[in-house]
Short mmCIF file of C-alpha atoms in Angstrom, two decimals:
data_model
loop_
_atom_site.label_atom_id
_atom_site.label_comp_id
_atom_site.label_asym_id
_atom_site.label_seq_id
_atom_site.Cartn_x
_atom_site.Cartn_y
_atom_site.Cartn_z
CA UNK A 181 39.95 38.87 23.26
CA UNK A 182 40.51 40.66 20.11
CA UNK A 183 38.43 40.05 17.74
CA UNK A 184 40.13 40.63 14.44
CA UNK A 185 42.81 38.96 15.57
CA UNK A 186 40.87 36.17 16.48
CA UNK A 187 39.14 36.15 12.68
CA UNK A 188 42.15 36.07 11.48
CA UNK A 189 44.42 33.49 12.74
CA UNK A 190 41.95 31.86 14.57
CA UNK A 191 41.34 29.34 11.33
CA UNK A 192 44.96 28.54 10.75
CA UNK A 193 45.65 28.24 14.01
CA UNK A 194 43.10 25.48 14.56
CA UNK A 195 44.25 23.77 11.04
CA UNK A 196 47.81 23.72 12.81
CA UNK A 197 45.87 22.08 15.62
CA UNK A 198 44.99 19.74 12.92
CA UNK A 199 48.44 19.59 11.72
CA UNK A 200 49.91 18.24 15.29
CA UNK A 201 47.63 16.03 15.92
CA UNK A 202 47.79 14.39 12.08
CA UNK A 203 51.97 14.52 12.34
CA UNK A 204 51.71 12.70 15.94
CA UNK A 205 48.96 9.80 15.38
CA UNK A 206 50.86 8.85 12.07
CA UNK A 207 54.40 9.33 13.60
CA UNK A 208 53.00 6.95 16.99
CA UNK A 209 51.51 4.48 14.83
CA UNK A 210 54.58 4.06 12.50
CA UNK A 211 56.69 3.95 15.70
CA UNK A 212 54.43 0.98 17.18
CA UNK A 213 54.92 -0.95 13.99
CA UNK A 214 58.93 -0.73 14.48
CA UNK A 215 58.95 -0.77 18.02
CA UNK A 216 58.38 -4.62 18.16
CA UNK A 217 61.17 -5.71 16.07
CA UNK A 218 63.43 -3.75 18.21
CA UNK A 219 61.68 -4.79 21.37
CA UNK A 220 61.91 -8.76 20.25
CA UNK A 221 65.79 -7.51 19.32
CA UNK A 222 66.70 -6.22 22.82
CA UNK A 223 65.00 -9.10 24.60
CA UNK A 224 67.38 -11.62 22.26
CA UNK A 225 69.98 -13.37 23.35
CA UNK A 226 71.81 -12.81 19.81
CA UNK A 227 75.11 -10.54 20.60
CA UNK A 228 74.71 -8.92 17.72
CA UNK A 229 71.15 -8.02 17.61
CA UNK A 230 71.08 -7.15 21.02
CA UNK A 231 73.89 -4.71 20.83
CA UNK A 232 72.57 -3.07 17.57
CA UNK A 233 69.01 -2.10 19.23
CA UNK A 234 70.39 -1.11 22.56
CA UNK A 235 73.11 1.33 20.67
CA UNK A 236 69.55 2.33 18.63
CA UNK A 237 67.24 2.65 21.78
CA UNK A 238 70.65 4.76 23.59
CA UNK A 239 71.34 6.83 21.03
CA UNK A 240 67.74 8.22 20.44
CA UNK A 241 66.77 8.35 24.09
CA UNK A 242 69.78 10.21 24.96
CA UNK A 243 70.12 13.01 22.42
CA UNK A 244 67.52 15.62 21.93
CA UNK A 245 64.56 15.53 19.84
CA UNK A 246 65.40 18.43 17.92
CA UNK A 247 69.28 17.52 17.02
CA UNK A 248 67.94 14.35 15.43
CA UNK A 249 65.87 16.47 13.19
CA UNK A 250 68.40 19.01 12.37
CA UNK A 251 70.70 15.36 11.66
CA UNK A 252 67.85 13.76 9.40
CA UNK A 253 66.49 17.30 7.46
CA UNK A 254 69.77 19.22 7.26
CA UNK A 255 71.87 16.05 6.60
CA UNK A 256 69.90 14.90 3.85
CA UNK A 257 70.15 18.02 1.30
CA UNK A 258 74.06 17.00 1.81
CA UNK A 259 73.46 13.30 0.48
CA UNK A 260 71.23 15.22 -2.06
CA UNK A 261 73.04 13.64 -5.00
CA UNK A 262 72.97 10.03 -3.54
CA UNK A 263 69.65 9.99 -2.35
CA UNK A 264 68.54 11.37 -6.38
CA UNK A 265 70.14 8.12 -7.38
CA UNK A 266 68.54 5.67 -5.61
CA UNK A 267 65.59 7.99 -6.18
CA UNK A 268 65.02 8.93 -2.37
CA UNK A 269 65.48 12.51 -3.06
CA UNK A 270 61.58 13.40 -3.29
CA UNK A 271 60.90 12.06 0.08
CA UNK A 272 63.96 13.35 1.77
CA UNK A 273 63.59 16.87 0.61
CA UNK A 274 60.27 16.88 2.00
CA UNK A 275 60.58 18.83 5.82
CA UNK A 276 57.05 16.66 6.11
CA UNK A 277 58.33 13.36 5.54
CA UNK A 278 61.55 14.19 7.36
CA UNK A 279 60.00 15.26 10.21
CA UNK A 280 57.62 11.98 10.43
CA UNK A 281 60.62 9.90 9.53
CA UNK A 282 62.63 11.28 13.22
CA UNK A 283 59.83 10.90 15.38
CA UNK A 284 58.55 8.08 14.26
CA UNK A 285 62.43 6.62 14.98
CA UNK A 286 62.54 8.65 18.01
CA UNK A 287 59.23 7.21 19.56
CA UNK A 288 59.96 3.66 18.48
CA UNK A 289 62.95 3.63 20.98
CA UNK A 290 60.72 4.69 23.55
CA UNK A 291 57.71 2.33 22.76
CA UNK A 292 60.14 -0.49 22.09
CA UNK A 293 61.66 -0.17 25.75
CA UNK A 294 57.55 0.04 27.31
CA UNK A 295 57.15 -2.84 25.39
CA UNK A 296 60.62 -4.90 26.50
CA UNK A 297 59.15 -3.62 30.06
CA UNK A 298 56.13 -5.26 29.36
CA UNK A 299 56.60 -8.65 28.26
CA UNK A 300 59.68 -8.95 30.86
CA UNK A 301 56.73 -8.49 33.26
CA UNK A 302 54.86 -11.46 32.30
CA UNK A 303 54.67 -14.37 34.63
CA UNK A 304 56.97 -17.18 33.40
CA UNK A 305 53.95 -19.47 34.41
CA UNK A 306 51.63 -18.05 31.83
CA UNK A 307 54.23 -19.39 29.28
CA UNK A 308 54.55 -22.69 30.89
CA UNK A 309 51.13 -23.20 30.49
CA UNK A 310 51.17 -22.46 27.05
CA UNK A 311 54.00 -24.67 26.30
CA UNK A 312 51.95 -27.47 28.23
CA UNK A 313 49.26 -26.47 25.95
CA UNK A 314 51.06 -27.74 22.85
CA UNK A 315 51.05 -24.23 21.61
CA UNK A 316 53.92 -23.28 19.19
CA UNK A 317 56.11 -20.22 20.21
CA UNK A 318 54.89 -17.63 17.58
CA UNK A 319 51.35 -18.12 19.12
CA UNK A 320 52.25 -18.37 22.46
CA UNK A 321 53.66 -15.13 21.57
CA UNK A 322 51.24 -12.99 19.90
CA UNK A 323 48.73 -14.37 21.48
CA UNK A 324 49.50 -14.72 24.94
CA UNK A 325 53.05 -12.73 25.81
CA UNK A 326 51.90 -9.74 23.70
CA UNK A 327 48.17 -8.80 24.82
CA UNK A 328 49.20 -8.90 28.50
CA UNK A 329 52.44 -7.05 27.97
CA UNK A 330 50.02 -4.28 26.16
CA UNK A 331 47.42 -4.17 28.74
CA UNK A 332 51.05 -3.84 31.40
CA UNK A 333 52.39 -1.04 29.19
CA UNK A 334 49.07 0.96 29.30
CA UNK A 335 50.11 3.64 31.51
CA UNK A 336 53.61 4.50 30.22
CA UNK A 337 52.04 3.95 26.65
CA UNK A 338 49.53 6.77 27.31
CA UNK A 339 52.78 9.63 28.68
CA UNK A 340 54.67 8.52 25.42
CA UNK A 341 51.56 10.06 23.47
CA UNK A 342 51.82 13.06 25.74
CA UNK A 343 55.31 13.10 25.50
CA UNK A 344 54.98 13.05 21.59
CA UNK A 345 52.32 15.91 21.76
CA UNK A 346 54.33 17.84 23.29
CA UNK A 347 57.97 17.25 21.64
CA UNK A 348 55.66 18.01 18.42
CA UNK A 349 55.81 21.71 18.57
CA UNK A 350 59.75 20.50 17.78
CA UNK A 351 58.16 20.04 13.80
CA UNK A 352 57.63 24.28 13.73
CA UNK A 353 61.27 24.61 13.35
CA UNK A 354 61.84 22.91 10.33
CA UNK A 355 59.12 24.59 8.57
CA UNK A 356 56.26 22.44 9.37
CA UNK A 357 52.80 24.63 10.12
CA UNK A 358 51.97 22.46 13.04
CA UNK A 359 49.86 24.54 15.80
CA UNK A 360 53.18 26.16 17.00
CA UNK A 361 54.42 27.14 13.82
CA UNK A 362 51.30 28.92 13.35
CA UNK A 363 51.08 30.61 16.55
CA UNK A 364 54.93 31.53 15.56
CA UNK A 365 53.86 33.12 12.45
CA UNK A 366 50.82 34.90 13.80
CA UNK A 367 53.17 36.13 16.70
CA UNK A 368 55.72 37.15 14.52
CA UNK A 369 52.73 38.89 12.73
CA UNK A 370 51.12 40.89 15.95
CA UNK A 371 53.45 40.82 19.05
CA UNK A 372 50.27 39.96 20.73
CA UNK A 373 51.44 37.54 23.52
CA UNK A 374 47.92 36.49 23.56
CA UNK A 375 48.26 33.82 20.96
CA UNK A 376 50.55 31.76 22.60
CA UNK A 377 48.31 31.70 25.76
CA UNK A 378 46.02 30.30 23.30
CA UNK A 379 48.13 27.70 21.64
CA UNK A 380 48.91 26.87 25.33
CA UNK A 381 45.38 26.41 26.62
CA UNK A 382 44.87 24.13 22.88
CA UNK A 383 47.82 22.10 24.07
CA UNK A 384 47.09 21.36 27.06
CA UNK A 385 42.94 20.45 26.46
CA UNK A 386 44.57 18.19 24.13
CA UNK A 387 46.72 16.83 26.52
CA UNK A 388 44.17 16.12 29.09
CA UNK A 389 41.81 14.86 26.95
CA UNK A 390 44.05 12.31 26.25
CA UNK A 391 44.95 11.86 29.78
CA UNK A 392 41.33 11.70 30.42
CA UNK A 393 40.57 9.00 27.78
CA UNK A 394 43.39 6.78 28.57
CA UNK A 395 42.53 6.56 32.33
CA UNK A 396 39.14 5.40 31.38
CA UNK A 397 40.53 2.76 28.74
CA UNK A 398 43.32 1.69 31.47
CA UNK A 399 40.22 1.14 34.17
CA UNK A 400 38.16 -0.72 31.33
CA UNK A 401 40.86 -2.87 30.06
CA UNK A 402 42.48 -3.87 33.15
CA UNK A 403 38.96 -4.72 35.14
CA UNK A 404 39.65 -8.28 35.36
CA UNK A 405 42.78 -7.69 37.27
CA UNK A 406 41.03 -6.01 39.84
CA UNK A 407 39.74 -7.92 43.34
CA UNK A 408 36.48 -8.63 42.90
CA UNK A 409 35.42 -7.07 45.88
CA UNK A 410 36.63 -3.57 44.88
CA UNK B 50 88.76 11.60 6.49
CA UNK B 51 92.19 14.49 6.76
CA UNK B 52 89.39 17.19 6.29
CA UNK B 53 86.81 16.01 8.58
CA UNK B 54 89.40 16.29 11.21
CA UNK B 55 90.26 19.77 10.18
CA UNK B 56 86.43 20.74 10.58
CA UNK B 57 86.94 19.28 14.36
CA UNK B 58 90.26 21.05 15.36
CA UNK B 59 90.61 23.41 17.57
CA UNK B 60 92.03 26.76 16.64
CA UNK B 61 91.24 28.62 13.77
CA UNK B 62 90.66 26.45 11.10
CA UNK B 63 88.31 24.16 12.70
CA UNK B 64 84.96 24.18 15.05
CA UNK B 65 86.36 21.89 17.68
CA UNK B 66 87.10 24.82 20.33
CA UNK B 67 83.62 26.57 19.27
CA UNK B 68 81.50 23.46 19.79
CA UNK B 69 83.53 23.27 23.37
CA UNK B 70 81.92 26.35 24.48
CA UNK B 71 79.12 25.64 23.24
CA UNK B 72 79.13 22.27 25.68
CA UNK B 73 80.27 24.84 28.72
CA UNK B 74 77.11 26.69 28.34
CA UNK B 75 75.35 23.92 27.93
CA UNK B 76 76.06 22.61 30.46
CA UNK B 77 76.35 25.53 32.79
CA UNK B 78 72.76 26.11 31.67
CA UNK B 79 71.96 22.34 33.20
CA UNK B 80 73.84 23.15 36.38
CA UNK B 81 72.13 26.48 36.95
CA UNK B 82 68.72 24.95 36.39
CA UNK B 83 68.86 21.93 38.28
CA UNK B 84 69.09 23.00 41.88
CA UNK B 85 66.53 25.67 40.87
CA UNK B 86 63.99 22.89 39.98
CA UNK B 87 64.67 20.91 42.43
CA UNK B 88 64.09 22.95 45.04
CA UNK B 89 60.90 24.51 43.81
CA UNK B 90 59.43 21.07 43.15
CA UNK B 91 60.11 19.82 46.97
CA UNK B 92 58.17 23.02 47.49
CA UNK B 93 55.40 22.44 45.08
CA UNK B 94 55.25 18.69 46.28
CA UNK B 95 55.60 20.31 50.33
CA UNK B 96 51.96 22.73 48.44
CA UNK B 97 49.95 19.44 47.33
CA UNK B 98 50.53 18.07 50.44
CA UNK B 99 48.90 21.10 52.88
CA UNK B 100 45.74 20.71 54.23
CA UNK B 101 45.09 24.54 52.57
CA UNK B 102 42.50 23.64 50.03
CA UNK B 103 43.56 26.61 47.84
CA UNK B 104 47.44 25.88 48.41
CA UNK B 105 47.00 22.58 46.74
CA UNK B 106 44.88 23.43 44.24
CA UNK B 107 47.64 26.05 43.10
CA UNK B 108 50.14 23.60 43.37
CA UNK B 109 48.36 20.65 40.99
CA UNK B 110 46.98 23.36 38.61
CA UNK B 111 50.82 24.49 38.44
CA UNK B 112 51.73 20.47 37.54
CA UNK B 113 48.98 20.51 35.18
CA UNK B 114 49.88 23.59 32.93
CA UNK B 115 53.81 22.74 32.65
CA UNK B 116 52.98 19.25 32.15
CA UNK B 117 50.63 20.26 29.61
CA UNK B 118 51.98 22.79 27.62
CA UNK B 119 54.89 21.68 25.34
CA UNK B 120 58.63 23.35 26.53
CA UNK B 121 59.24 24.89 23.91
CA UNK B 122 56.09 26.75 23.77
CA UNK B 123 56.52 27.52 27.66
CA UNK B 124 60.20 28.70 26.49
CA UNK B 125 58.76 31.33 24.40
CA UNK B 126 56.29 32.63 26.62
CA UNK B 127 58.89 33.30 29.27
CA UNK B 128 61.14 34.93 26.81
CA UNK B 129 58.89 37.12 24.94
CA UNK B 130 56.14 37.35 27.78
CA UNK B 131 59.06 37.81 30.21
CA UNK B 132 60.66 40.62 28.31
CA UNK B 133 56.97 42.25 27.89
CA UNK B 134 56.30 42.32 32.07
CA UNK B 135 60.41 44.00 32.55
CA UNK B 136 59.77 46.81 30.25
CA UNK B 137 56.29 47.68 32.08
CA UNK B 138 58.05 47.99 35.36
CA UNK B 139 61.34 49.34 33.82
CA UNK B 140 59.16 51.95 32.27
CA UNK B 141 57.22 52.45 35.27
CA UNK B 142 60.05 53.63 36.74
CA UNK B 143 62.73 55.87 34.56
CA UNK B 144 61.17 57.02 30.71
CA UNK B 145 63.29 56.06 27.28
CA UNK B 146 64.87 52.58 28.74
CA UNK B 147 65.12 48.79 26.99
CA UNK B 148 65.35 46.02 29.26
CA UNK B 149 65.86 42.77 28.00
CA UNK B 150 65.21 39.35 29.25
CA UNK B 151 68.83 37.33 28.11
CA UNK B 152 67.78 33.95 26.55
CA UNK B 153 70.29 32.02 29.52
CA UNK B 154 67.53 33.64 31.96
CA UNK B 155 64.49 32.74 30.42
CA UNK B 156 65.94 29.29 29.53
CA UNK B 157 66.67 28.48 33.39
CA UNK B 158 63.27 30.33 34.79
CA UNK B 159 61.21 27.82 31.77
CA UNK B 160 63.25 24.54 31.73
CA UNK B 161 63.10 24.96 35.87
CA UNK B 162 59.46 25.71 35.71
CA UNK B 163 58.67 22.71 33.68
CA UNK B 164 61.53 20.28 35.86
CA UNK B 165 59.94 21.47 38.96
CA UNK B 166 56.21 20.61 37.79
CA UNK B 167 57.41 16.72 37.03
CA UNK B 168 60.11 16.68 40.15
CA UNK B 169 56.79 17.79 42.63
CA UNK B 170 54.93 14.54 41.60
CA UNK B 171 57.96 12.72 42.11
CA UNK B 172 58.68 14.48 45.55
CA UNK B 173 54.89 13.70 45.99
CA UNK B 174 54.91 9.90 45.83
CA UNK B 175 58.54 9.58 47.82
CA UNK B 176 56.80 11.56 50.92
CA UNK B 177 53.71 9.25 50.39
CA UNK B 178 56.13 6.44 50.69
CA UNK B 179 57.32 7.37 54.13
CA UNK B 180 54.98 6.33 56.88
CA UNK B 181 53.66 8.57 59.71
CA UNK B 182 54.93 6.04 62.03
CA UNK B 183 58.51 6.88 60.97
CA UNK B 184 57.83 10.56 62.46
CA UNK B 185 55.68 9.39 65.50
CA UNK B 186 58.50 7.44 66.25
CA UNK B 187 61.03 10.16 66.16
CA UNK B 188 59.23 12.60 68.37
CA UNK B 189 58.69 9.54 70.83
CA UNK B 190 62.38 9.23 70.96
CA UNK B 191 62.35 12.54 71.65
CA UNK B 192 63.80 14.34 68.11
CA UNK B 193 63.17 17.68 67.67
CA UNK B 194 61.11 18.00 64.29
CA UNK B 195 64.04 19.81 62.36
CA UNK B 196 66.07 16.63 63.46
CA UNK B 197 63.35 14.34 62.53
CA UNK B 198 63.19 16.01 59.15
CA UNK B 199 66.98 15.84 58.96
CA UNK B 200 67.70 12.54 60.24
CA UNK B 201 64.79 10.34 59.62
CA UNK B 202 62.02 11.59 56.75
CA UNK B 203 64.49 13.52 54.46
CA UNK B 204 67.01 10.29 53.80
CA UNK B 205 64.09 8.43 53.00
CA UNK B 206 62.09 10.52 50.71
CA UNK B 207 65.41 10.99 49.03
CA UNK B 208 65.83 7.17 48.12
CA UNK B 209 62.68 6.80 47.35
CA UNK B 210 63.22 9.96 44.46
CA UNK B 211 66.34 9.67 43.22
CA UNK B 212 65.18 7.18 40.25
CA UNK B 213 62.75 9.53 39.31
CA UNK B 214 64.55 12.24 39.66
CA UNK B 215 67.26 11.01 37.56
CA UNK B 216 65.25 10.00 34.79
CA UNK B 217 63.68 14.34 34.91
CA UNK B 218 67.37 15.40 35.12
CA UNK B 219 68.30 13.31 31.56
CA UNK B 220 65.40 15.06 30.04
CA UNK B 221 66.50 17.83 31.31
CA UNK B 222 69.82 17.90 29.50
CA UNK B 223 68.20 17.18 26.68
CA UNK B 224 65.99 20.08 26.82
CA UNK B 225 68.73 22.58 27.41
CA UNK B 226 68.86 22.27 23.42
CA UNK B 227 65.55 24.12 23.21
CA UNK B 228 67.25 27.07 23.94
CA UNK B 229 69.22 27.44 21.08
CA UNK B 230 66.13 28.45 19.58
CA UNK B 231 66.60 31.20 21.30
CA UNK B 232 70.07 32.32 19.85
CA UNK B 233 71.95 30.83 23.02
CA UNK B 234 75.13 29.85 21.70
CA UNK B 235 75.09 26.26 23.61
CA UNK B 236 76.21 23.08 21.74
CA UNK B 237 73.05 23.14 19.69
CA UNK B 238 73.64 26.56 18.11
CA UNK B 239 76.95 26.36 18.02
CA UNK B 240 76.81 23.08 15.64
CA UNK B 241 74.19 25.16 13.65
CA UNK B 242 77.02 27.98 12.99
CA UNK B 243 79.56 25.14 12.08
CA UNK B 244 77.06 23.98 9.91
CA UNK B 245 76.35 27.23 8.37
CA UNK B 246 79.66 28.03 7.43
CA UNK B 247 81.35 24.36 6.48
CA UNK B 248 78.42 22.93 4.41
CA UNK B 249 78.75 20.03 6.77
CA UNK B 250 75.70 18.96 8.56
CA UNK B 251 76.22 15.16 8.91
CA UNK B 252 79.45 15.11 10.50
CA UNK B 253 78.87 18.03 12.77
CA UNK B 254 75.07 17.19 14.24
CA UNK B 255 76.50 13.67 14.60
CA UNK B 256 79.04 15.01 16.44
CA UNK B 257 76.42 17.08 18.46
CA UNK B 258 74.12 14.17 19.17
CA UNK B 259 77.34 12.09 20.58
CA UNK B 260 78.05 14.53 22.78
CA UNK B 261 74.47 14.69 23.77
CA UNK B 262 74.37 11.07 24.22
CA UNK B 263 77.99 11.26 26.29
CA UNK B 264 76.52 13.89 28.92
CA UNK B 265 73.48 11.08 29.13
CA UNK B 266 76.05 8.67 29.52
CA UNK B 267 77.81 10.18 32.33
CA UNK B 268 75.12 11.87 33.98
CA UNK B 269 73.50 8.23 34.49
CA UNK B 270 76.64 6.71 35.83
CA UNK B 271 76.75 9.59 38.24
CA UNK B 272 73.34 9.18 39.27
CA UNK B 273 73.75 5.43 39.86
CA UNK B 274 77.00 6.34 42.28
CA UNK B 275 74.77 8.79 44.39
CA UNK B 276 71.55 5.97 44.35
CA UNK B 277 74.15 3.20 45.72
CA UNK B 278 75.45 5.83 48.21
CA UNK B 279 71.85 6.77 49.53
CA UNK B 280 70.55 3.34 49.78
CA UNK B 281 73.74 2.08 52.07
CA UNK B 282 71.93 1.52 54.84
CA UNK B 283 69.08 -0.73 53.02
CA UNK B 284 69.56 -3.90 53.60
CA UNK B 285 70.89 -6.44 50.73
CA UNK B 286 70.33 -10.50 50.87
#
């Protein structure tokens, strides 16, 4: 490979590297945080409540990433003057914020409905035996609904971080110097196809690195489920 | 409320006939696509499956890389790296010429590249699902293998995929916005014009997204018609 080139970009490229990975694990972990409200609000048997987080989990599974973006980052320089006076402006203008802001919404409606899958898949029995147990609902809750739903939702948990990885490279287009908006600008800069090849190979380490990882974790965490004689 | 209605009109005032086409392209781009991915993943999933050591491992590295490699990056390889590989053979052949690769191409040959990589694993685990006694039987009964294919193995793989295969052809549609990227003029880009020229970005990528969510909407009522129509013969308590 081309050296120069390589001396070159080769540092920014790897600080957008940097960049994906920073605007994903905050964006996922944000997401987690709202994902149970929503989850607990889908599973309720309040009209209301239930309506508003199905119309929430609908309307971000269904339209695309990058129109939510455009929605949140273009849409906000319109409410420029109403978001000064509530003094919102600052974080709004930001394409950073903004862009952690979508995702984080986007993968909450995901997470919430691994989650909802989850604890649905609980046995009834294992909450029968808490309730025989004198145990009051919150901590029958978090401490037996939710760890078992968790350990359920490994799997689809660990393609939502994939998914996320991947939808990233969305961020480039609003101005965020993520590891495709680098490659962009050193593209843009050469014509040399070659850096994409090597923001793909980047991606997809990272991606099955992860993959890697998370099968381990899923065969650690889940050992006591197995037969014993396997 | 009078004005925002104006933006939506059709004619020459408003964007509601421009963000129309824009849905038509869309959606033709979805329509082209799909059957393209779909039958290169039964192909891909037909690869994994041979006992060609060197056929499969093709096929799963395939999976791998456009599972890997976020779509929008594999968009702009096509396009750009696409466009690259015409004009060396155009220029192979006559001096002086310009090919280009038109975004509507490389958006079907990357969007069915990528569908095709997640429909193979779903093709994958449907044939899995069918047992080898399903065939033996056939050929006992004295089916040709064509009609075996035809009559027994084929309706049941595609029962077992159509849930997967639904949830890849959502995503799909969802993708198609990628290409506006691109400069295709499909919904996305088209809303980005509107937006450009009315100062309007809330009203008109709302409107966008609905539409977006409306196609989801539909698309999944379709695909529960077709799953109800394939799984007629299973039997219901």
């Amino acid at each position: 490979m081309d050296m120069e080139l390589f001396i070159k970009y080769g540092p920014r490229i790897l600080h957008g590297l940097w960049v994906t990975l920073e605007l994903v694990g905050i964006s996922l972990a944000i997401g987690a945080v709202l994902s149970l409200p929503i989850a607990m609000a889908r599973l309720s048997k309040h009209k209301f409540l239930n309506a508003i987080s199905y119309g929430y989990v609908y309307f971000f599974r269904g339209s695309p990433l990058i129109a939510q973006l455009y929605l949140v980052y273009y849409g906000a320089g319109q409410l420029r003057w109403e978001l000064q006076d509530i003094g919102l402006w600052w974080f709004f203008r930001d394409a950073w914020y903004c862009t952690i802001t979508v995702f984080a919404l986007n993968t909450a409606a995901y997470q919430a409905e691994i989650l909802r899958g989850g604890i649905l898949g609980v046995p009834k029995g294992q909450l029968e035996a808490a309730q025989a147990l004198g145990l009051k609902p919150l901590v029958t809750f978090f401490k037996i609904t939710l760890p078992q739903a968790m350990v359920a939702s490994l799997r689809p948990y660990g393609n939502e971080v994939i998914l996320m990885i991947k939808g990233s490279a969305i961020a480039s287009v609003v101005t965020i110097f993520d590891l495709m908006g680098e490659t962009k600008l050193a593209f843009s800069r050469t014509f040399d196809l070659e850096v994409y090849f090597i923001a793909a190979l980047l991606y997809l380490a990272v991606v099955e690195i992860i993959r890697f990882t998370w099968e381990r974790m899923d065969n650690r965490l889940t050992r006591h489920l197995r037969p014993a004689n396997e | 409320m009078e004005q925002y209605l104006q933006y939506l009109s059709f004619g020459n005032d408003g964007w509601g006939d421009e963000l129309l086409y824009g849905l038509l392209l869309t959606l033709r781009l979805f329509i082209v696509t799909l059957p393209i991915g779909l039958v290169l993943g039964f192909l891909i999933a037909l690869a994994k499956r041979s006992e060609k050591k060197w056929l499969s491992l093709a096929a799963n590295v395939y999976t791998t890389v456009f599972r890997g490699v976020p779509e929008l990056l594999t968009l702009f390889i096509i396009f750009y790296g696409g466009q690259m590989f015409l004009q060396f053979i155009a220029e192979f052949f006559v001096d002086d010429i310009r090919v280009d690769l038109s975004a509507f191409l490389a958006g079907v040959i990357a969007l069915g590249f990528v569908f095709s990589a997640y429909a193979s694993e779903v093709f994958l685990s449907a044939m899995n699902s069918v047992p080898d006694g399903q065939s033996e039987a056939a050929r006992s009964m004295g089916m040709s293998w064509l009609r075996t294919m035809q009559k027994v193995i084929f309706p049941q793989i595609v029962r077992h995929a159509l849930p997967g295969l639904s949830n890849l052809t959502l995503i799909l549609q969802k993708d198609t916005a990628l290409v506006s990227i691109l400069a295709l003029n499909e919904l996305l880009r088209q809303t980005q014009v509107a937006v450009g020229n009315t100062k309007e970005p809330i009203l008109f990528y709302s409107v966008a997204c609905g539409l977006y969510v409306l196609l989801a909407f539909l698309t999944s009522i379709f695909f529960k018609q077709v799953e109800s129509w394939a799984n007629r013969g299973e039997g219901r308590a």
